[in-house]
């Protein structure tokens, strides 16, 4: 009995599919392991004691999510709104407020979320806490991301992305490599934005993708076996 070209093609196609789908499945499992290791590192940083934000390394990857403390005075006259930040399905913004440290150093503090019907503008003069006081802010360090490609009108005091250059221009002074997400002080007054809390670390969709690729592998094996079996039967019949 000789296998037909159609059957040989089915065998080759099945082997290629099985190899490809299996490789992609193991690749997703590798990504899952990397994600878990990264999450463990971030959890360790978040669980550590706060360090001075000015002591963080220049490499943003080494300082990301570290617990930090910073002491200074909020400059409410230069604060901004970060647009399009929802909370539990409601539109809003994040309030970005410069904190002036000794020596004219400025670190931007994300003080939390505020409701905004258009997810873009708020009355920033309403959101002043500890006005004029020197305070200690506890939170975690975040890295700037994105680039403001379509800046809004300066009068809006709003930015669309966490672009350090765009924020520095709006504030009128250079800012630190990191900004701080404030977690200290619960919401206790009408002038305090809703704190964001610590980030939620999840494993993403890598496990589901791995299961999907391994399912494709099984389907390819079964489908290919059926095609080969049919080809063998046809070969005997001929």
PDB file of C-alpha atoms in Angstrom:
ATOM      1  CA  UNK A   1       0.000   0.000   0.000  1.00  0.00           C
ATOM      2  CA  UNK A   2       1.253   3.457  -0.886  1.00  0.00           C
ATOM      3  CA  UNK A   3      -0.032   6.572   0.863  1.00  0.00           C
ATOM      4  CA  UNK A   4      -1.515   9.195  -1.394  1.00  0.00           C
ATOM      5  CA  UNK A   5      -0.071  12.669  -1.697  1.00  0.00           C
ATOM      6  CA  UNK A   6      -3.118  13.968   0.107  1.00  0.00           C
ATOM      7  CA  UNK A   7      -2.417  11.688   3.078  1.00  0.00           C
ATOM      8  CA  UNK A   8       1.279  12.580   3.128  1.00  0.00           C
ATOM      9  CA  UNK A   9       0.359  16.246   3.039  1.00  0.00           C
ATOM     10  CA  UNK A  10      -2.017  15.689   5.995  1.00  0.00           C
ATOM     11  CA  UNK A  11       0.787  14.019   7.967  1.00  0.00           C
ATOM     12  CA  UNK A  12       3.233  16.863   7.277  1.00  0.00           C
ATOM     13  CA  UNK A  13       0.614  19.509   8.063  1.00  0.00           C
ATOM     14  CA  UNK A  14      -0.299  17.748  11.308  1.00  0.00           C
ATOM     15  CA  UNK A  15       3.329  17.519  12.430  1.00  0.00           C
ATOM     16  CA  UNK A  16       3.941  21.190  11.645  1.00  0.00           C
ATOM     17  CA  UNK A  17       0.770  22.214  13.467  1.00  0.00           C
ATOM     18  CA  UNK A  18       1.552  20.076  16.510  1.00  0.00           C
ATOM     19  CA  UNK A  19       5.105  21.445  16.724  1.00  0.00           C
ATOM     20  CA  UNK A  20       3.944  25.048  16.319  1.00  0.00           C
ATOM     21  CA  UNK A  21       1.035  24.896  18.754  1.00  0.00           C
ATOM     22  CA  UNK A  22       3.082  23.028  21.366  1.00  0.00           C
ATOM     23  CA  UNK A  23       5.891  25.563  21.096  1.00  0.00           C
ATOM     24  CA  UNK A  24       3.455  28.445  21.524  1.00  0.00           C
ATOM     25  CA  UNK A  25       1.874  26.731  24.548  1.00  0.00           C
ATOM     26  CA  UNK A  26       5.227  26.335  26.288  1.00  0.00           C
ATOM     27  CA  UNK A  27       6.117  29.899  25.344  1.00  0.00           C
ATOM     28  CA  UNK A  28       3.016  31.140  27.161  1.00  0.00           C
ATOM     29  CA  UNK A  29       3.929  29.013  30.194  1.00  0.00           C
ATOM     30  CA  UNK A  30       7.351  30.649  30.135  1.00  0.00           C
ATOM     31  CA  UNK A  31       5.717  34.080  30.028  1.00  0.00           C
ATOM     32  CA  UNK A  32       3.538  33.058  32.961  1.00  0.00           C
ATOM     33  CA  UNK A  33       6.613  32.071  34.980  1.00  0.00           C
ATOM     34  CA  UNK A  34       8.249  35.416  34.155  1.00  0.00           C
ATOM     35  CA  UNK A  35       5.095  37.288  35.169  1.00  0.00           C
ATOM     36  CA  UNK A  36       4.943  35.437  38.487  1.00  0.00           C
ATOM     37  CA  UNK A  37       8.608  36.171  39.206  1.00  0.00           C
ATOM     38  CA  UNK A  38       8.086  39.855  38.367  1.00  0.00           C
ATOM     39  CA  UNK A  39       4.994  40.043  40.562  1.00  0.00           C
ATOM     40  CA  UNK A  40       6.912  38.444  43.435  1.00  0.00           C
ATOM     41  CA  UNK A  41       9.604  41.100  43.060  1.00  0.00           C
ATOM     42  CA  UNK A  42       7.055  43.927  43.059  1.00  0.00           C
ATOM     43  CA  UNK A  43       5.240  42.461  46.064  1.00  0.00           C
ATOM     44  CA  UNK A  44       8.543  42.357  47.923  1.00  0.00           C
ATOM     45  CA  UNK A  45       9.157  46.020  47.108  1.00  0.00           C
ATOM     46  CA  UNK A  46       5.658  47.063  48.180  1.00  0.00           C
ATOM     47  CA  UNK A  47       6.032  45.150  51.460  1.00  0.00           C
ATOM     48  CA  UNK A  48       9.347  46.792  52.324  1.00  0.00           C
ATOM     49  CA  UNK A  49       9.802  49.817  54.589  1.00  0.00           C
ATOM     50  CA  UNK A  50       9.476  53.222  52.898  1.00  0.00           C
ATOM     51  CA  UNK A  51      12.679  54.812  51.624  1.00  0.00           C
ATOM     52  CA  UNK A  52      13.300  58.406  50.588  1.00  0.00           C
ATOM     53  CA  UNK A  53      12.180  58.900  46.989  1.00  0.00           C
ATOM     54  CA  UNK A  54      15.318  60.930  46.303  1.00  0.00           C
ATOM     55  CA  UNK A  55      17.446  57.878  47.204  1.00  0.00           C
ATOM     56  CA  UNK A  56      15.992  55.658  44.479  1.00  0.00           C
ATOM     57  CA  UNK A  57      18.368  54.530  41.709  1.00  0.00           C
ATOM     58  CA  UNK A  58      18.398  56.318  38.375  1.00  0.00           C
ATOM     59  CA  UNK A  59      17.392  53.054  36.689  1.00  0.00           C
ATOM     60  CA  UNK A  60      13.605  53.280  36.822  1.00  0.00           C
ATOM     61  CA  UNK A  61      13.275  49.503  36.572  1.00  0.00           C
ATOM     62  CA  UNK A  62      15.117  49.132  39.873  1.00  0.00           C
ATOM     63  CA  UNK A  63      12.964  51.686  41.680  1.00  0.00           C
ATOM     64  CA  UNK A  64       9.539  50.911  40.253  1.00  0.00           C
ATOM     65  CA  UNK A  65       6.897  50.104  42.926  1.00  0.00           C
ATOM     66  CA  UNK A  66       9.267  50.652  45.834  1.00  0.00           C
ATOM     67  CA  UNK A  67       7.621  51.988  48.967  1.00  0.00           C
ATOM     68  CA  UNK A  68       8.714  55.589  49.403  1.00  0.00           C
ATOM     69  CA  UNK A  69       8.295  58.549  51.698  1.00  0.00           C
ATOM     70  CA  UNK A  70       8.722  62.186  50.822  1.00  0.00           C
ATOM     71  CA  UNK A  71       8.356  65.354  52.868  1.00  0.00           C
ATOM     72  CA  UNK A  72       7.505  68.762  51.506  1.00  0.00           C
ATOM     73  CA  UNK A  73       4.793  71.308  50.751  1.00  0.00           C
ATOM     74  CA  UNK A  74       2.118  70.836  48.098  1.00  0.00           C
ATOM     75  CA  UNK A  75       2.051  73.486  45.376  1.00  0.00           C
ATOM     76  CA  UNK A  76      -1.665  73.532  44.596  1.00  0.00           C
ATOM     77  CA  UNK A  77      -1.291  76.442  42.179  1.00  0.00           C
ATOM     78  CA  UNK A  78       0.539  74.159  39.732  1.00  0.00           C
ATOM     79  CA  UNK A  79      -1.436  70.928  40.073  1.00  0.00           C
ATOM     80  CA  UNK A  80      -2.849  69.106  37.051  1.00  0.00           C
ATOM     81  CA  UNK A  81      -5.551  66.604  36.159  1.00  0.00           C
ATOM     82  CA  UNK A  82      -4.684  63.346  34.385  1.00  0.00           C
ATOM     83  CA  UNK A  83      -7.591  62.691  32.017  1.00  0.00           C
ATOM     84  CA  UNK A  84      -9.631  59.543  31.359  1.00  0.00           C
ATOM     85  CA  UNK A  85      -9.221  57.651  34.652  1.00  0.00           C
ATOM     86  CA  UNK A  86     -12.290  55.609  35.577  1.00  0.00           C
ATOM     87  CA  UNK A  87     -13.184  54.159  38.970  1.00  0.00           C
ATOM     88  CA  UNK A  88     -15.854  51.459  39.363  1.00  0.00           C
ATOM     89  CA  UNK A  89     -17.307  52.450  36.009  1.00  0.00           C
ATOM     90  CA  UNK A  90     -17.468  56.186  36.739  1.00  0.00           C
ATOM     91  CA  UNK A  91     -15.517  58.717  34.654  1.00  0.00           C
ATOM     92  CA  UNK A  92     -12.910  60.832  36.354  1.00  0.00           C
ATOM     93  CA  UNK A  93      -9.356  62.098  36.544  1.00  0.00           C
ATOM     94  CA  UNK A  94      -6.319  61.673  38.755  1.00  0.00           C
ATOM     95  CA  UNK A  95      -5.043  64.725  40.615  1.00  0.00           C
ATOM     96  CA  UNK A  96      -1.310  65.328  40.046  1.00  0.00           C
ATOM     97  CA  UNK A  97       0.123  67.758  42.579  1.00  0.00           C
ATOM     98  CA  UNK A  98       3.745  68.979  42.745  1.00  0.00           C
ATOM     99  CA  UNK A  99       5.341  68.509  46.171  1.00  0.00           C
ATOM    100  CA  UNK A 100       8.188  70.951  46.754  1.00  0.00           C
ATOM    101  CA  UNK A 101      11.057  69.475  48.735  1.00  0.00           C
ATOM    102  CA  UNK A 102      13.993  71.238  50.326  1.00  0.00           C
ATOM    103  CA  UNK A 103      16.394  72.580  47.718  1.00  0.00           C
ATOM    104  CA  UNK A 104      13.674  73.339  45.159  1.00  0.00           C
ATOM    105  CA  UNK A 105      13.339  69.690  44.164  1.00  0.00           C
ATOM    106  CA  UNK A 106       9.877  68.816  42.879  1.00  0.00           C
ATOM    107  CA  UNK A 107       8.270  65.382  42.969  1.00  0.00           C
ATOM    108  CA  UNK A 108       4.834  64.923  41.446  1.00  0.00           C
ATOM    109  CA  UNK A 109       2.314  63.140  43.678  1.00  0.00           C
ATOM    110  CA  UNK A 110      -0.709  61.328  42.306  1.00  0.00           C
ATOM    111  CA  UNK A 111      -3.085  62.128  45.146  1.00  0.00           C
ATOM    112  CA  UNK A 112      -5.962  60.022  43.846  1.00  0.00           C
ATOM    113  CA  UNK A 113      -9.147  59.911  41.802  1.00  0.00           C
ATOM    114  CA  UNK A 114     -11.842  62.569  41.448  1.00  0.00           C
ATOM    115  CA  UNK A 115     -15.148  62.277  39.592  1.00  0.00           C
ATOM    116  CA  UNK A 116     -15.392  64.231  36.335  1.00  0.00           C
ATOM    117  CA  UNK A 117     -18.408  63.969  33.973  1.00  0.00           C
ATOM    118  CA  UNK A 118     -16.230  64.455  30.887  1.00  0.00           C
ATOM    119  CA  UNK A 119     -13.251  62.510  32.353  1.00  0.00           C
ATOM    120  CA  UNK A 120     -11.099  65.528  31.571  1.00  0.00           C
ATOM    121  CA  UNK A 121     -11.765  68.610  33.655  1.00  0.00           C
ATOM    122  CA  UNK A 122     -12.373  69.397  37.327  1.00  0.00           C
ATOM    123  CA  UNK A 123     -12.245  72.452  39.536  1.00  0.00           C
ATOM    124  CA  UNK A 124      -8.725  71.973  40.866  1.00  0.00           C
ATOM    125  CA  UNK A 125      -9.156  74.715  43.451  1.00  0.00           C
ATOM    126  CA  UNK A 126     -11.497  72.408  45.412  1.00  0.00           C
ATOM    127  CA  UNK A 127      -8.862  69.747  45.967  1.00  0.00           C
ATOM    128  CA  UNK A 128      -6.465  71.246  48.484  1.00  0.00           C
ATOM    129  CA  UNK A 129      -5.476  69.285  51.581  1.00  0.00           C
ATOM    130  CA  UNK A 130      -2.872  70.334  54.127  1.00  0.00           C
ATOM    131  CA  UNK A 131      -2.682  73.641  52.264  1.00  0.00           C
ATOM    132  CA  UNK A 132       0.586  75.359  53.144  1.00  0.00           C
ATOM    133  CA  UNK A 133       1.651  72.668  55.630  1.00  0.00           C
ATOM    134  CA  UNK A 134       4.831  70.627  55.464  1.00  0.00           C
ATOM    135  CA  UNK A 135       3.637  67.031  55.305  1.00  0.00           C
ATOM    136  CA  UNK A 136       5.029  63.529  54.898  1.00  0.00           C
ATOM    137  CA  UNK A 137       3.600  61.547  51.993  1.00  0.00           C
ATOM    138  CA  UNK A 138       3.785  57.759  51.970  1.00  0.00           C
ATOM    139  CA  UNK A 139       3.197  55.808  48.772  1.00  0.00           C
ATOM    140  CA  UNK A 140       4.988  53.888  46.066  1.00  0.00           C
ATOM    141  CA  UNK A 141       7.216  55.018  43.222  1.00  0.00           C
ATOM    142  CA  UNK A 142       5.874  54.901  39.687  1.00  0.00           C
ATOM    143  CA  UNK A 143       7.669  55.514  36.410  1.00  0.00           C
ATOM    144  CA  UNK A 144       6.558  57.998  33.802  1.00  0.00           C
ATOM    145  CA  UNK A 145       5.127  56.444  30.669  1.00  0.00           C
ATOM    146  CA  UNK A 146       3.730  57.555  27.354  1.00  0.00           C
ATOM    147  CA  UNK A 147       4.198  60.689  25.343  1.00  0.00           C
ATOM    148  CA  UNK A 148       1.826  63.625  25.067  1.00  0.00           C
ATOM    149  CA  UNK A 149       1.358  63.715  21.283  1.00  0.00           C
ATOM    150  CA  UNK A 150      -1.789  65.879  21.279  1.00  0.00           C
ATOM    151  CA  UNK A 151      -1.573  68.262  24.234  1.00  0.00           C
ATOM    152  CA  UNK A 152      -4.725  69.919  25.475  1.00  0.00           C
ATOM    153  CA  UNK A 153      -5.081  73.663  25.895  1.00  0.00           C
ATOM    154  CA  UNK A 154      -2.879  74.888  28.784  1.00  0.00           C
ATOM    155  CA  UNK A 155      -5.864  76.628  30.367  1.00  0.00           C
ATOM    156  CA  UNK A 156      -7.459  73.236  31.066  1.00  0.00           C
ATOM    157  CA  UNK A 157      -4.578  72.222  33.386  1.00  0.00           C
ATOM    158  CA  UNK A 158      -5.070  68.680  32.065  1.00  0.00           C
ATOM    159  CA  UNK A 159      -2.750  66.097  30.519  1.00  0.00           C
ATOM    160  CA  UNK A 160      -3.745  62.932  28.685  1.00  0.00           C
ATOM    161  CA  UNK A 161      -0.668  60.820  29.414  1.00  0.00           C
ATOM    162  CA  UNK A 162       1.989  60.464  32.094  1.00  0.00           C
ATOM    163  CA  UNK A 163       4.639  62.276  30.086  1.00  0.00           C
ATOM    164  CA  UNK A 164       7.233  63.794  32.424  1.00  0.00           C
ATOM    165  CA  UNK A 165       8.237  66.423  29.861  1.00  0.00           C
ATOM    166  CA  UNK A 166       4.645  67.553  29.303  1.00  0.00           C
ATOM    167  CA  UNK A 167       3.987  67.636  33.048  1.00  0.00           C
ATOM    168  CA  UNK A 168       7.194  69.609  33.670  1.00  0.00           C
ATOM    169  CA  UNK A 169       6.150  72.173  31.057  1.00  0.00           C
ATOM    170  CA  UNK A 170       2.716  72.587  32.663  1.00  0.00           C
ATOM    171  CA  UNK A 171       4.228  72.858  36.159  1.00  0.00           C
ATOM    172  CA  UNK A 172       6.979  75.194  34.998  1.00  0.00           C
ATOM    173  CA  UNK A 173       9.891  73.291  36.559  1.00  0.00           C
ATOM    174  CA  UNK A 174      11.789  69.989  36.160  1.00  0.00           C
ATOM    175  CA  UNK A 175      10.411  66.965  38.006  1.00  0.00           C
ATOM    176  CA  UNK A 176      12.003  63.830  39.441  1.00  0.00           C
ATOM    177  CA  UNK A 177      12.458  60.639  37.411  1.00  0.00           C
ATOM    178  CA  UNK A 178       9.714  59.017  39.484  1.00  0.00           C
ATOM    179  CA  UNK A 179       6.329  60.238  40.588  1.00  0.00           C
ATOM    180  CA  UNK A 180       4.664  59.025  43.789  1.00  0.00           C
ATOM    181  CA  UNK A 181       1.255  57.399  44.089  1.00  0.00           C
ATOM    182  CA  UNK A 182       0.051  58.453  47.529  1.00  0.00           C
ATOM    183  CA  UNK A 183      -1.430  55.740  49.718  1.00  0.00           C
ATOM    184  CA  UNK A 184      -1.240  57.483  53.109  1.00  0.00           C
ATOM    185  CA  UNK A 185      -4.216  59.231  54.709  1.00  0.00           C
ATOM    186  CA  UNK A 186      -7.682  57.785  54.042  1.00  0.00           C
ATOM    187  CA  UNK A 187     -10.382  59.939  52.533  1.00  0.00           C
ATOM    188  CA  UNK A 188     -11.424  62.081  55.482  1.00  0.00           C
ATOM    189  CA  UNK A 189     -12.706  65.292  53.933  1.00  0.00           C
ATOM    190  CA  UNK A 190     -14.302  66.780  50.849  1.00  0.00           C
ATOM    191  CA  UNK A 191     -10.914  68.146  49.737  1.00  0.00           C
ATOM    192  CA  UNK A 192      -9.160  64.763  49.653  1.00  0.00           C
ATOM    193  CA  UNK A 193      -9.216  62.721  46.419  1.00  0.00           C
ATOM    194  CA  UNK A 194      -9.968  58.997  46.677  1.00  0.00           C
ATOM    195  CA  UNK A 195      -6.616  57.284  47.193  1.00  0.00           C
ATOM    196  CA  UNK A 196      -5.701  54.696  44.587  1.00  0.00           C
ATOM    197  CA  UNK A 197      -4.261  52.140  46.979  1.00  0.00           C
ATOM    198  CA  UNK A 198      -1.586  49.632  46.058  1.00  0.00           C
ATOM    199  CA  UNK A 199      -1.581  48.152  42.532  1.00  0.00           C
ATOM    200  CA  UNK A 200      -3.280  44.845  41.845  1.00  0.00           C
ATOM    201  CA  UNK A 201      -0.798  42.315  40.507  1.00  0.00           C
ATOM    202  CA  UNK A 202      -2.314  39.579  38.359  1.00  0.00           C
ATOM    203  CA  UNK A 203      -0.944  36.828  36.158  1.00  0.00           C
ATOM    204  CA  UNK A 204      -2.518  38.107  32.980  1.00  0.00           C
ATOM    205  CA  UNK A 205      -3.936  35.760  30.341  1.00  0.00           C
ATOM    206  CA  UNK A 206      -0.864  33.595  29.817  1.00  0.00           C
ATOM    207  CA  UNK A 207      -2.382  30.490  31.449  1.00  0.00           C
ATOM    208  CA  UNK A 208      -5.519  30.724  29.296  1.00  0.00           C
ATOM    209  CA  UNK A 209      -3.436  31.236  26.161  1.00  0.00           C
ATOM    210  CA  UNK A 210      -1.311  28.192  27.029  1.00  0.00           C
ATOM    211  CA  UNK A 211      -4.429  26.056  27.462  1.00  0.00           C
ATOM    212  CA  UNK A 212      -5.714  27.369  24.143  1.00  0.00           C
ATOM    213  CA  UNK A 213      -2.525  26.435  22.262  1.00  0.00           C
ATOM    214  CA  UNK A 214      -2.349  22.989  23.854  1.00  0.00           C
ATOM    215  CA  UNK A 215      -6.015  22.493  22.885  1.00  0.00           C
ATOM    216  CA  UNK A 216      -5.089  23.318  19.303  1.00  0.00           C
ATOM    217  CA  UNK A 217      -2.307  20.739  19.582  1.00  0.00           C
ATOM    218  CA  UNK A 218      -4.795  18.074  20.652  1.00  0.00           C
ATOM    219  CA  UNK A 219      -7.199  19.045  17.886  1.00  0.00           C
ATOM    220  CA  UNK A 220      -4.389  18.852  15.330  1.00  0.00           C
ATOM    221  CA  UNK A 221      -3.357  15.390  16.556  1.00  0.00           C
ATOM    222  CA  UNK A 222      -6.911  14.037  16.466  1.00  0.00           C
ATOM    223  CA  UNK A 223      -7.752  15.674  13.145  1.00  0.00           C
ATOM    224  CA  UNK A 224      -4.517  14.535  11.557  1.00  0.00           C
ATOM    225  CA  UNK A 225      -4.965  10.972  12.841  1.00  0.00           C
ATOM    226  CA  UNK A 226      -8.453  10.836  11.339  1.00  0.00           C
ATOM    227  CA  UNK A 227      -7.209  12.105   7.989  1.00  0.00           C
ATOM    228  CA  UNK A 228      -4.333   9.607   7.940  1.00  0.00           C
ATOM    229  CA  UNK A 229      -6.652   6.790   8.968  1.00  0.00           C
ATOM    230  CA  UNK A 230      -9.030   7.695   6.166  1.00  0.00           C
ATOM    231  CA  UNK A 231      -6.114   7.786   3.743  1.00  0.00           C
ATOM    232  CA  UNK A 232      -4.937   4.346   4.860  1.00  0.00           C
ATOM    233  CA  UNK A 233      -8.450   2.934   4.450  1.00  0.00           C
ATOM    234  CA  UNK A 234      -8.711   4.454   0.992  1.00  0.00           C
ATOM    235  CA  UNK A 235      -5.267   3.045   0.167  1.00  0.00           C
ATOM    236  CA  UNK A 236      -6.330  -0.459   1.119  1.00  0.00           C
ATOM    237  CA  UNK A 237      -9.518  -0.042  -0.785  1.00  0.00           C
ATOM    238  CA  UNK A 238      -7.630   0.824  -3.909  1.00  0.00           C
TER     239      UNK A 238
END
